[in-house]
Tab-separated table of C-alpha atoms in Angstrom:
chain	number	residue	atom	x	y	z
A	1	MET	CA	-53.207	-108.107	105.807
A	2	ARG	CA	-54.197	-107.106	102.342
A	3	THR	CA	-51.034	-109.239	100.685
A	4	ALA	CA	-52.425	-112.319	102.879
A	5	PHE	CA	-56.132	-111.547	101.543
A	6	ALA	CA	-54.975	-112.031	97.830
A	7	LEU	CA	-52.927	-114.622	98.532
A	8	MET	CA	-56.218	-116.846	99.814
A	9	ILE	CA	-57.933	-115.606	96.771
A	10	GLY	CA	-55.322	-116.601	94.573
A	11	GLY	CA	-54.707	-120.027	96.411
A	12	LEU	CA	-58.511	-120.315	96.008
A	13	SER	CA	-58.566	-119.670	92.374
A	14	LEU	CA	-55.677	-121.671	91.428
A	15	ALA	CA	-56.494	-124.594	93.154
A	16	GLY	CA	-56.208	-126.701	90.722
A	17	CYS	CA	-52.684	-125.307	89.494
A	18	SER	CA	-49.485	-127.704	90.655
A	19	THR	CA	-46.474	-128.655	89.125
A	20	THR	CA	-45.841	-131.872	87.403
A	21	PRO	CA	-45.085	-134.465	90.339
A	22	MET	CA	-41.272	-135.759	89.440
A	23	THR	CA	-41.650	-139.278	88.254
A	24	VAL	CA	-39.274	-142.187	88.763
A	25	ASP	CA	-39.734	-145.455	86.802
A	26	CYS	CA	-39.015	-148.770	88.546
A	27	ASP	CA	-41.111	-152.022	87.806
A	28	PRO	CA	-40.277	-154.235	90.797
A	29	PHE	CA	-40.226	-151.267	93.539
A	30	ARG	CA	-42.914	-152.119	95.239
A	31	THR	CA	-43.653	-155.443	94.620
A	32	GLN	CA	-40.275	-156.963	95.227
A	33	PHE	CA	-38.469	-154.408	97.209
A	34	THR	CA	-40.487	-152.573	99.420
A	35	GLY	CA	-42.954	-153.702	102.271
A	36	ALA	CA	-45.156	-151.687	104.776
A	37	VAL	CA	-43.523	-151.460	108.307
A	38	PRO	CA	-45.442	-153.285	111.018
A	39	HIS	CA	-46.910	-151.658	113.973
A	40	SER	CA	-46.582	-152.565	117.705
A	41	THR	CA	-49.274	-154.315	119.613
A	42	THR	CA	-49.802	-150.889	121.237
A	43	VAL	CA	-50.423	-149.476	118.425
A	44	ALA	CA	-52.911	-152.325	117.315
A	45	GLN	CA	-54.232	-152.069	119.850
A	46	ILE	CA	-54.802	-147.798	119.982
A	47	GLN	CA	-56.459	-148.290	116.850
A	48	GLU	CA	-58.315	-151.117	117.432
A	49	ASP	CA	-62.143	-148.993	116.979
A	50	VAL	CA	-61.108	-148.579	113.210
A	51	LEU	CA	-62.130	-152.040	112.783
A	52	PRO	CA	-65.975	-152.592	111.943
A	53	PRO	CA	-68.116	-154.040	114.395
A	54	GLY	CA	-68.108	-157.779	114.248
A	55	GLN	CA	-64.463	-157.839	113.283
A	56	ALA	CA	-61.945	-159.576	115.831
A	57	LEU	CA	-59.090	-158.075	116.963
A	58	ALA	CA	-57.562	-161.700	116.681
A	59	ALA	CA	-57.734	-161.269	112.896
A	60	GLU	CA	-56.540	-158.118	112.383
A	61	ALA	CA	-53.623	-159.500	115.022
A	62	ASP	CA	-53.322	-162.269	112.400
A	63	ALA	CA	-53.103	-159.819	109.461
A	64	GLU	CA	-50.430	-157.500	111.172
A	65	ALA	CA	-48.402	-161.030	111.869
A	66	ALA	CA	-48.211	-161.388	108.151
A	67	ARG	CA	-47.633	-157.859	107.806
A	68	ALA	CA	-44.825	-158.227	109.964
A	69	GLU	CA	-43.408	-161.812	108.621
A	70	ALA	CA	-43.455	-160.056	105.119
A	71	TYR	CA	-41.798	-157.393	106.282
A	72	GLY	CA	-39.178	-159.394	107.797
A	73	ALA	CA	-38.719	-161.306	104.491
A	74	LEU	CA	-37.793	-157.806	103.062
A	75	VAL	CA	-35.394	-156.774	105.656
A	76	ASN	CA	-33.845	-160.481	105.366
A	77	LEU	CA	-33.171	-160.461	101.588
A	78	THR	CA	-29.504	-160.566	101.542
A	79	GLN	CA	-28.985	-161.690	105.072
A	80	PRO	CA	-27.909	-165.225	103.628
A	81	ASN	CA	-25.332	-163.960	101.164
A	82	ASN	CA	-24.233	-161.400	103.953
A	83	LEU	CA	-23.538	-164.247	106.675
A	84	ARG	CA	-22.182	-166.714	103.757
A	85	SER	CA	-19.449	-164.025	103.446
A	86	GLY	CA	-18.615	-163.808	107.182
A	87	GLN	CA	-20.410	-160.707	107.846
A	88	ASP	CA	-20.166	-160.167	112.052
A	89	ALA	CA	-23.342	-161.074	112.945
A	90	SER	CA	-23.120	-159.159	116.546
A	91	GLY	CA	-22.179	-155.755	114.533
A	92	ALA	CA	-24.391	-152.698	115.370
A	93	VAL	CA	-27.168	-150.512	113.704
A	94	LEU	CA	-27.125	-146.956	112.868
A	95	ALA	CA	-30.650	-145.039	112.234
A	96	LEU	CA	-29.938	-141.589	110.749
A	97	SER	CA	-32.965	-138.993	110.660
A	98	GLY	CA	-34.518	-136.043	108.313
A	99	GLY	CA	-33.561	-132.987	108.850
A	100	GLY	CA	-32.138	-131.298	105.041
A	101	GLN	CA	-29.288	-128.825	105.222
A	102	TRP	CA	-28.603	-130.543	108.781
A	103	GLY	CA	-27.574	-133.642	107.552
A	104	ALA	CA	-24.199	-131.613	107.233
A	105	PHE	CA	-23.850	-132.168	110.654
A	106	GLY	CA	-24.624	-136.034	110.792
A	107	ALA	CA	-21.829	-136.557	107.579
A	108	GLY	CA	-18.849	-134.466	109.541
A	109	TYR	CA	-19.454	-136.456	112.871
A	110	LEU	CA	-19.308	-139.467	111.119
A	111	GLN	CA	-16.301	-138.048	108.993
A	112	ARG	CA	-14.372	-137.271	112.301
A	113	LEU	CA	-15.571	-140.793	113.837
A	114	ASN	CA	-14.021	-142.604	110.705
A	115	GLU	CA	-10.874	-140.593	111.070
A	116	LYS	CA	-10.333	-140.973	114.759
A	117	GLY	CA	-10.767	-145.135	114.327
A	118	ALA	CA	-13.703	-144.655	116.195
A	119	LEU	CA	-16.363	-145.706	114.009
A	120	PRO	CA	-18.465	-148.457	114.838
A	121	ARG	CA	-18.850	-151.428	112.463
A	122	PHE	CA	-22.961	-151.307	111.125
A	123	ARG	CA	-24.396	-154.572	109.870
A	124	MET	CA	-27.760	-152.468	108.971
A	125	VAL	CA	-28.400	-148.407	108.774
A	126	THR	CA	-31.928	-147.156	108.380
A	127	GLY	CA	-32.343	-143.867	106.916
A	128	VAL	CA	-35.135	-141.544	106.629
A	129	SER	CA	-34.868	-137.961	104.322
A	130	THR	CA	-31.706	-136.312	104.656
A	131	GLY	CA	-31.186	-139.633	106.572
A	132	ALA	CA	-31.536	-141.649	103.542
A	133	LEU	CA	-29.033	-140.052	101.372
A	134	GLN	CA	-26.398	-140.335	104.325
A	135	ALA	CA	-27.346	-143.913	104.556
A	136	LEU	CA	-26.102	-145.040	100.828
A	137	PHE	CA	-22.830	-143.691	101.684
A	138	VAL	CA	-22.509	-145.124	105.020
A	139	GLY	CA	-23.534	-148.753	103.728
A	140	ALA	CA	-20.807	-148.532	100.761
A	141	SER	CA	-18.246	-147.185	103.031
A	142	GLN	CA	-18.349	-150.818	105.048
A	143	ALA	CA	-18.604	-152.504	102.204
A	144	PRO	CA	-15.872	-155.357	102.225
A	145	GLY	CA	-12.587	-153.771	100.388
A	146	ALA	CA	-14.184	-150.289	100.640
A	147	ASN	CA	-12.120	-147.182	100.923
A	148	THR	CA	-14.146	-145.850	103.838
A	149	GLY	CA	-12.320	-142.759	104.515
A	150	ALA	CA	-12.838	-141.596	100.604
A	151	LEU	CA	-16.695	-142.627	101.144
A	152	LEU	CA	-17.521	-140.676	104.018
A	153	ASP	CA	-15.300	-137.782	102.634
A	154	GLN	CA	-17.558	-137.717	99.474
A	155	LEU	CA	-20.624	-138.055	101.557
A	156	VAL	CA	-19.339	-134.474	103.359
A	157	ALA	CA	-18.581	-132.917	99.890
A	158	GLU	CA	-22.246	-133.338	98.747
A	159	TYR	CA	-22.899	-131.591	101.619
A	160	THR	CA	-20.426	-128.884	101.012
A	161	ILE	CA	-22.296	-126.747	98.160
A	162	LYS	CA	-21.790	-123.026	97.043
A	163	ASP	CA	-25.147	-122.268	96.094
A	164	GLU	CA	-29.014	-124.085	97.352
A	165	ASP	CA	-29.451	-124.735	93.728
A	166	GLU	CA	-26.883	-127.230	93.459
A	167	VAL	CA	-29.642	-128.962	95.698
A	168	VAL	CA	-33.391	-127.356	94.775
A	169	HIS	CA	-34.744	-125.148	92.784
A	170	ARG	CA	-36.786	-123.004	95.517
A	171	GLY	CA	-39.594	-120.554	94.643
A	172	GLY	CA	-41.177	-118.545	97.705
A	173	TYR	CA	-44.078	-119.472	99.505
A	174	ALA	CA	-46.714	-117.758	97.603
A	175	GLY	CA	-45.744	-119.371	94.166
A	176	ALA	CA	-46.242	-122.639	96.035
A	177	LEU	CA	-50.035	-122.027	95.435
A	178	LEU	CA	-49.236	-121.902	91.666
A	179	ARG	CA	-46.447	-124.992	92.055
A	180	GLY	CA	-47.882	-127.046	94.708
A	181	SER	CA	-44.557	-127.210	96.289
A	182	VAL	CA	-41.884	-124.923	97.557
A	183	ALA	CA	-39.240	-126.124	95.968
A	184	LYS	CA	-38.821	-128.495	92.945
A	185	LEU	CA	-36.262	-131.708	93.268
A	186	ASP	CA	-34.428	-131.815	89.897
A	187	PRO	CA	-30.728	-130.907	91.129
A	188	LEU	CA	-31.332	-133.199	93.970
A	189	ARG	CA	-32.318	-136.355	91.343
A	190	LEU	CA	-29.160	-135.386	89.482
A	191	LYS	CA	-26.694	-135.394	92.439
A	192	ILE	CA	-28.421	-138.721	93.719
A	193	GLU	CA	-27.911	-140.133	90.317
A	194	LYS	CA	-24.526	-138.937	89.947
A	195	ALA	CA	-23.513	-140.323	93.302
A	196	LEU	CA	-24.683	-143.670	92.840
A	197	CYS	CA	-22.879	-143.668	89.204
A	198	SER	CA	-20.216	-141.757	89.267
A	199	LYS	CA	-18.208	-142.801	86.323
A	200	VAL	CA	-21.219	-142.960	84.135
A	201	SER	CA	-24.490	-141.560	85.524
A	202	ALA	CA	-26.663	-140.390	82.506
A	203	ASN	CA	-26.904	-143.851	80.937
A	204	PRO	CA	-24.643	-146.586	82.824
A	205	GLN	CA	-24.398	-149.631	81.272
A	206	THR	CA	-22.377	-152.184	83.629
A	207	VAL	CA	-21.958	-152.104	87.525
A	208	ASP	CA	-18.166	-150.780	87.227
A	209	ASP	CA	-20.136	-147.669	86.140
A	210	CYS	CA	-21.719	-147.350	89.349
A	211	PRO	CA	-18.977	-147.924	92.062
A	212	LEU	CA	-21.487	-147.114	95.003
A	213	ILE	CA	-23.955	-149.245	93.780
A	214	LYS	CA	-21.495	-151.833	93.735
A	215	ALA	CA	-20.570	-151.533	96.997
A	216	LEU	CA	-23.761	-151.695	98.204
A	217	GLY	CA	-24.267	-154.901	96.807
A	218	THR	CA	-21.166	-156.408	98.031
A	219	ALA	CA	-21.780	-159.115	100.211
A	220	GLY	CA	-21.100	-158.546	103.536
A	221	ALA	CA	-22.097	-154.789	103.188
A	222	PRO	CA	-24.535	-153.279	105.896
A	223	VAL	CA	-28.322	-153.624	105.097
A	224	VAL	CA	-29.290	-150.624	103.603
A	225	MET	CA	-33.371	-149.556	104.457
A	226	LEU	CA	-34.666	-146.067	103.302
A	227	GLY	CA	-38.214	-144.984	104.709
A	228	PHE	CA	-40.967	-143.053	103.287
A	229	VAL	CA	-44.647	-142.761	103.156
A	230	GLU	CA	-47.410	-144.045	100.873
A	231	ALA	CA	-49.589	-141.065	100.417
A	232	ARG	CA	-52.765	-142.987	99.525
A	233	SER	CA	-52.858	-145.537	102.300
A	234	GLY	CA	-50.841	-143.168	104.570
A	235	GLU	CA	-48.920	-146.667	105.491
A	236	MET	CA	-44.757	-145.854	106.359
A	237	GLN	CA	-43.429	-148.218	104.031
A	238	ALA	CA	-39.600	-148.784	103.694
A	239	ILE	CA	-37.268	-150.079	100.585
A	240	ASN	CA	-34.465	-152.867	100.977
A	241	VAL	CA	-31.698	-151.027	99.123
A	242	SER	CA	-28.774	-153.569	99.649
A	243	ALA	CA	-31.223	-156.323	97.769
A	244	ILE	CA	-31.812	-153.934	94.652
A	245	ALA	CA	-27.819	-153.237	94.440
A	246	GLN	CA	-26.898	-156.948	94.660
A	247	ALA	CA	-29.666	-157.933	91.976
A	248	ALA	CA	-27.524	-155.246	90.190
A	249	VAL	CA	-24.092	-156.916	90.989
A	250	HIS	CA	-25.167	-160.179	90.210
A	251	ASP	CA	-26.871	-159.671	86.734
A	252	SER	CA	-30.406	-160.221	87.922
A	253	MET	CA	-31.394	-156.368	87.195
A	254	PRO	CA	-29.988	-154.162	85.292
A	255	ILE	CA	-27.518	-151.550	86.483
A	256	LYS	CA	-29.584	-148.733	84.946
A	257	ASP	CA	-32.693	-149.847	86.656
A	258	ALA	CA	-30.939	-150.598	89.405
A	259	GLN	CA	-29.705	-146.435	89.998
A	260	GLN	CA	-33.758	-145.773	88.803
A	261	CYS	CA	-34.881	-147.627	91.826
A	262	ILE	CA	-32.351	-146.609	94.666
A	263	THR	CA	-32.916	-143.152	93.133
A	264	GLY	CA	-37.099	-143.464	93.269
A	265	GLY	CA	-36.315	-144.756	97.242
A	266	ALA	CA	-34.240	-141.751	98.336
A	267	LEU	CA	-36.503	-139.434	96.343
A	268	ALA	CA	-39.469	-140.429	98.242
A	269	SER	CA	-38.079	-140.601	101.251
A	270	VAL	CA	-37.219	-136.579	100.895
A	271	ALA	CA	-40.393	-135.601	99.462
A	272	MET	CA	-41.947	-133.624	102.299
A	273	PRO	CA	-45.143	-132.141	101.089
A	274	PHE	CA	-45.661	-128.408	99.839
A	275	PHE	CA	-42.180	-128.362	100.776
A	276	TYR	CA	-40.708	-130.583	97.977
A	277	GLN	CA	-42.146	-131.497	94.498
A	278	GLN	CA	-44.238	-134.596	94.709
A	279	VAL	CA	-42.609	-137.813	94.047
A	280	GLN	CA	-44.187	-140.793	92.017
A	281	VAL	CA	-42.590	-144.118	91.421
A	282	THR	CA	-44.110	-146.119	88.174
A	283	SER	CA	-43.950	-150.224	89.294
A	284	ASP	CA	-45.691	-153.586	88.827
A	285	PRO	CA	-48.971	-152.833	89.488
A	286	PRO	CA	-49.932	-155.396	92.540
A	287	ARG	CA	-53.599	-155.127	92.240
A	288	THR	CA	-54.783	-152.805	88.787
A	289	VAL	CA	-53.084	-150.803	86.096
A	290	ALA	CA	-54.619	-148.030	87.431
A	291	GLU	CA	-52.304	-148.121	90.906
A	292	ARG	CA	-49.360	-148.372	88.735
A	293	THR	CA	-48.078	-144.897	89.791
A	294	LEU	CA	-48.145	-144.433	93.496
A	295	THR	CA	-47.232	-141.024	95.233
A	296	TYR	CA	-44.969	-140.914	98.291
A	297	TYR	CA	-43.696	-138.747	101.054
A	298	ASP	CA	-41.144	-138.112	103.325
A	299	GLY	CA	-41.218	-140.488	105.780
A	300	GLY	CA	-40.561	-137.755	108.553
A	301	VAL	CA	-44.483	-137.666	107.986
A	302	ARG	CA	-44.780	-140.774	110.025
A	303	GLN	CA	-41.528	-140.916	111.800
A	304	SER	CA	-38.257	-140.031	111.304
A	305	MET	CA	-36.333	-143.479	112.169
A	306	PHE	CA	-37.781	-146.579	111.848
A	307	LEU	CA	-35.449	-148.654	113.907
A	308	TRP	CA	-37.131	-151.277	116.041
A	309	GLU	CA	-39.142	-152.645	113.364
A	310	THR	CA	-36.365	-153.118	111.457
A	311	VAL	CA	-34.020	-154.560	113.782
A	312	LYS	CA	-36.482	-157.219	115.526
A	313	ALA	CA	-37.000	-158.399	111.505
A	314	MET	CA	-33.193	-159.260	111.538
A	315	ALA	CA	-32.850	-160.185	114.860
A	316	MET	CA	-35.428	-163.074	114.767
A	317	VAL	CA	-33.789	-164.604	112.205
A	318	ASP	CA	-30.393	-163.988	114.280
A	319	ALA	CA	-32.609	-165.964	116.828
A	320	LYS	CA	-33.847	-168.704	114.844
A	321	ARG	CA	-30.516	-169.580	113.618
A	322	LEU	CA	-29.288	-169.611	117.322
A	323	ALA	CA	-32.112	-171.868	118.326
A	324	PRO	CA	-33.071	-173.583	115.241
A	325	ALA	CA	-34.764	-176.173	117.616
A	326	LYS	CA	-36.743	-173.928	119.072
A	327	ALA	CA	-40.264	-174.008	117.115
A	328	TYR	CA	-41.588	-170.216	117.693
A	329	ILE	CA	-39.745	-167.537	118.432
A	330	THR	CA	-40.876	-164.402	120.408
A	331	GLU	CA	-39.976	-161.026	120.785
A	332	ALA	CA	-38.084	-161.757	123.912
A	333	ASP	CA	-36.062	-163.963	122.024
A	334	ALA	CA	-35.608	-161.082	119.555
A	335	LEU	CA	-34.706	-158.685	122.151
A	336	ALA	CA	-32.023	-161.419	123.976
A	337	VAL	CA	-30.001	-160.810	120.323
A	338	ALA	CA	-30.760	-157.334	119.607
A	339	PRO	CA	-27.327	-155.288	118.687
A	340	PRO	CA	-26.151	-151.880	120.005
A	341	VAL	CA	-27.772	-149.004	118.504
A	342	TYR	CA	-26.758	-145.732	117.612
A	343	MET	CA	-28.924	-142.842	116.139
A	344	ILE	CA	-28.028	-139.472	114.866
A	345	ARG	CA	-30.295	-136.759	114.652
A	346	ASN	CA	-29.491	-134.544	112.198
A	347	GLY	CA	-30.876	-131.515	113.758
A	348	PRO	CA	-31.520	-130.262	117.382
A	349	THR	CA	-33.956	-131.938	119.385
A	350	VAL	CA	-35.096	-128.682	121.230
A	351	ALA	CA	-37.388	-126.163	119.007
A	352	LYS	CA	-35.628	-122.781	118.705
A	353	VAL	CA	-36.851	-119.922	120.868
A	354	ASP	CA	-39.292	-117.394	118.608
A	355	LYS	CA	-39.170	-113.956	120.452
A	356	ASN	CA	-42.055	-112.911	117.792
A	357	ALA	CA	-44.687	-115.980	118.534
A	358	ASP	CA	-46.794	-113.526	120.774
A	359	ARG	CA	-47.522	-111.086	118.106
A	360	LYS	CA	-49.803	-111.554	115.482
A	361	ARG	CA	-48.381	-113.092	112.399
A	362	ASP	CA	-49.488	-113.760	108.838
A	363	ALA	CA	-50.309	-117.270	108.119
A	364	ILE	CA	-46.915	-118.312	106.534
A	365	PRO	CA	-45.022	-117.503	109.630
A	366	THR	CA	-47.354	-119.330	111.697
A	367	ALA	CA	-47.295	-122.393	109.651
A	368	GLU	CA	-44.060	-122.421	109.851
A	369	ARG	CA	-43.594	-122.099	113.355
A	370	GLY	CA	-46.149	-125.202	113.587
A	371	TYR	CA	-44.276	-127.350	111.191
A	372	SER	CA	-40.788	-126.558	113.227
A	373	LEU	CA	-42.413	-127.576	116.463
A	374	ILE	CA	-44.519	-131.021	114.794
A	375	VAL	CA	-40.971	-131.765	113.354
A	376	ASN	CA	-39.284	-131.162	116.231
A	377	GLN	CA	-41.433	-133.326	118.367
A	378	SER	CA	-41.785	-135.807	115.752
A	379	GLU	CA	-38.124	-136.512	115.851
A	380	VAL	CA	-37.507	-136.522	119.553
A	381	THR	CA	-40.431	-138.916	120.391
A	382	ALA	CA	-38.825	-141.149	117.656
A	383	ILE	CA	-36.120	-141.968	119.611
A	384	GLU	CA	-37.386	-142.064	123.112
A	385	ALA	CA	-40.008	-144.920	121.538
A	386	ILE	CA	-36.673	-147.030	120.070
A	387	ARG	CA	-35.385	-146.819	123.629
A	388	LEU	CA	-38.865	-147.566	125.284
A	389	ARG	CA	-39.249	-150.501	123.161
A	390	ASN	CA	-36.235	-152.264	123.257
A	391	GLY	CA	-34.680	-152.081	126.616
A	392	ALA	CA	-32.006	-154.624	126.176
A	393	SER	CA	-29.765	-153.052	123.586
A	394	GLU	CA	-26.961	-150.336	124.497
A	395	MET	CA	-28.635	-147.311	122.887
A	396	ARG	CA	-26.265	-143.596	122.185
A	397	VAL	CA	-27.223	-140.718	120.292
A	398	ALA	CA	-25.523	-137.616	118.803
A	399	THR	CA	-27.439	-134.330	117.660
A	400	ALA	CA	-27.095	-130.903	116.745
A	401	ASP	CA	-27.778	-129.503	119.999
A	402	GLY	CA	-25.467	-126.496	121.066
A	403	TYR	CA	-25.376	-125.051	117.091
A	404	GLU	CA	-25.936	-121.578	118.154
A	405	ARG	CA	-23.105	-121.343	120.757
A	406	PRO	CA	-19.637	-120.835	119.421
A	407	PHE	CA	-17.398	-123.888	119.076
A	408	PRO	CA	-13.637	-124.088	118.929
A	409	GLY	CA	-12.759	-124.418	115.067
A	410	TRP	CA	-15.361	-121.878	114.035
A	411	GLU	CA	-14.757	-118.318	113.463
A	412	ALA	CA	-17.512	-115.850	114.905
A	413	THR	CA	-17.684	-112.791	114.788
A	414	LYS	CA	-18.806	-109.588	116.224
A	415	ASP	CA	-21.465	-109.200	114.451
A	416	GLU	CA	-22.497	-112.761	114.678
A	417	PRO	CA	-21.015	-114.023	118.133
A	418	GLY	CA	-22.909	-116.745	118.444
A	419	GLY	CA	-22.096	-120.733	116.389
A	420	CYS	CA	-24.158	-121.809	113.041
A	421	MET	CA	-26.613	-119.134	112.231
A	422	LYS	CA	-28.562	-118.888	109.414
A	423	LYS	CA	-28.377	-115.762	107.414
A	424	THR	CA	-31.212	-115.919	104.533
A	425	ASP	CA	-34.755	-116.635	105.754
A	426	GLY	CA	-36.644	-119.263	104.442
A	427	ALA	CA	-33.334	-120.619	102.817
A	428	MET	CA	-33.534	-124.167	102.238
A	429	PHE	CA	-29.648	-124.990	102.382
A	430	GLU	CA	-27.227	-122.132	103.376
A	431	PRO	CA	-24.250	-123.003	102.402
A	432	VAL	CA	-22.173	-121.601	105.290
A	433	PHE	CA	-24.519	-122.786	107.613
A	434	MET	CA	-23.881	-126.005	106.534
A	435	GLN	CA	-20.665	-125.567	106.519
A	436	CYS	CA	-20.918	-124.629	109.898
A	437	LEU	CA	-22.905	-127.467	110.935
A	438	ARG	CA	-20.419	-129.813	109.242
A	439	ASP	CA	-17.741	-128.808	111.318
A	440	LEU	CA	-19.779	-128.896	114.621
A	441	GLY	CA	-20.319	-132.406	113.930
A	442	ARG	CA	-16.445	-133.105	113.933
A	443	TYR	CA	-16.286	-130.815	116.859
A	444	LYS	CA	-18.949	-133.173	119.056
A	445	ALA	CA	-17.307	-136.417	117.686
A	446	ASP	CA	-13.957	-135.408	119.496
A	447	ASP	CA	-15.397	-136.322	122.917
A	448	TYR	CA	-17.743	-133.516	123.500
A	449	LYS	CA	-18.806	-132.373	126.952
A	450	GLY	CA	-16.117	-135.309	128.301
A	451	ARG	CA	-18.001	-138.210	126.386
A	452	GLN	CA	-16.773	-141.388	124.485
A	453	ASP	CA	-16.740	-140.061	120.796
A	454	GLY	CA	-19.548	-137.623	121.741
A	455	TRP	CA	-21.873	-140.294	122.215
A	456	ILE	CA	-25.251	-139.562	124.502
A	457	MET	CA	-25.432	-142.914	126.511
A	458	LEU	CA	-29.130	-143.863	126.387
A	459	THR	CA	-30.248	-145.743	130.109
A	460	PRO	CA	-32.791	-148.360	129.676
A	461	PRO	CA	-36.278	-147.539	130.189
């Protein structure tokens, strides 16, 4: 009790203290490559009373239609080049969820699918948080001429660490009152910059210095979209990484700028409030110079997957291409040509049982438990919403559920007879736990429970 009281007093007295936000410079970040994810008709109706009296819902509907049109243009920036390159317009789409260190599961799962020759060909990849980092490698790995196996092996290597400091600099929760966050992101920024530009990461000069960006910008590569939340407005937004990469490949953007723009989008998608250092991106002001630097949060704050809005934007263009004489393309037209959907939940879908939940507890364990429940529910409902909004596409999902049970290929001991178990309370990236999750992903890809390639088939509503 005395400790909790001291923390409270310290928090009040140090409320003005915080760590310096991580700032990334990208002039065209939100003027050319970022857009707000549209709301569904249902959400717009739920929020009807947000409008002041006298403002018609029809006016708001017009505004939402304009937002959807702008987002559609953003999603389809690279489509003309892709279709000219012979990209298969019937390719599937992949959504990769958040989950931090749990991303090791998705990395192992994708690696094993590719080894089996069972990895689908994707036309689009979306990612949030750890899924945003994965999306960069998956998108690049499916570019024409890319060495898919080598790039997915590199993705697994990114989740194979010896020490947490390779990813974040974590402090204690109490110290977060001083710093403004539990962990700093400097190591992760360096990892992303090096992954994008593996030959010359500090100051790349040519596209050849940055093989990952070059692959992402190759005509015919999947469209890669990363999601995050603009802190000021609370809007879910997304950045078209493929468009940035293509601009660099075609010499309309310096490669160093492309590296920083993509890094900014990935870090913005990771920056979960309180847990990770704030991320700000400085870019061209759409309104005033004072608004040039904006703060962004992890996309999982709003929704861990923003797939349907993005698929719909692409499918609307496909529907128009297939029926050029039709004056108006509807959502039903988009549904008719919507591609197969694959989703990877980088983590479990059921909250772990907390045997201490009914005891009197300090604020930090209680807050951690509440956060865990909220995130878990957000992940599950995001997947459910995608299924409910799109009743036409085949949909499959893979999850890390069952991680606590022993499985072939992972050595269990008498002291720890279970499966993947964290050993350090509060650890954000625990090396052995991540190795186990990687192996779990590989295990599940081998027809887990008799299901083809381990995928769970989601039945239409």
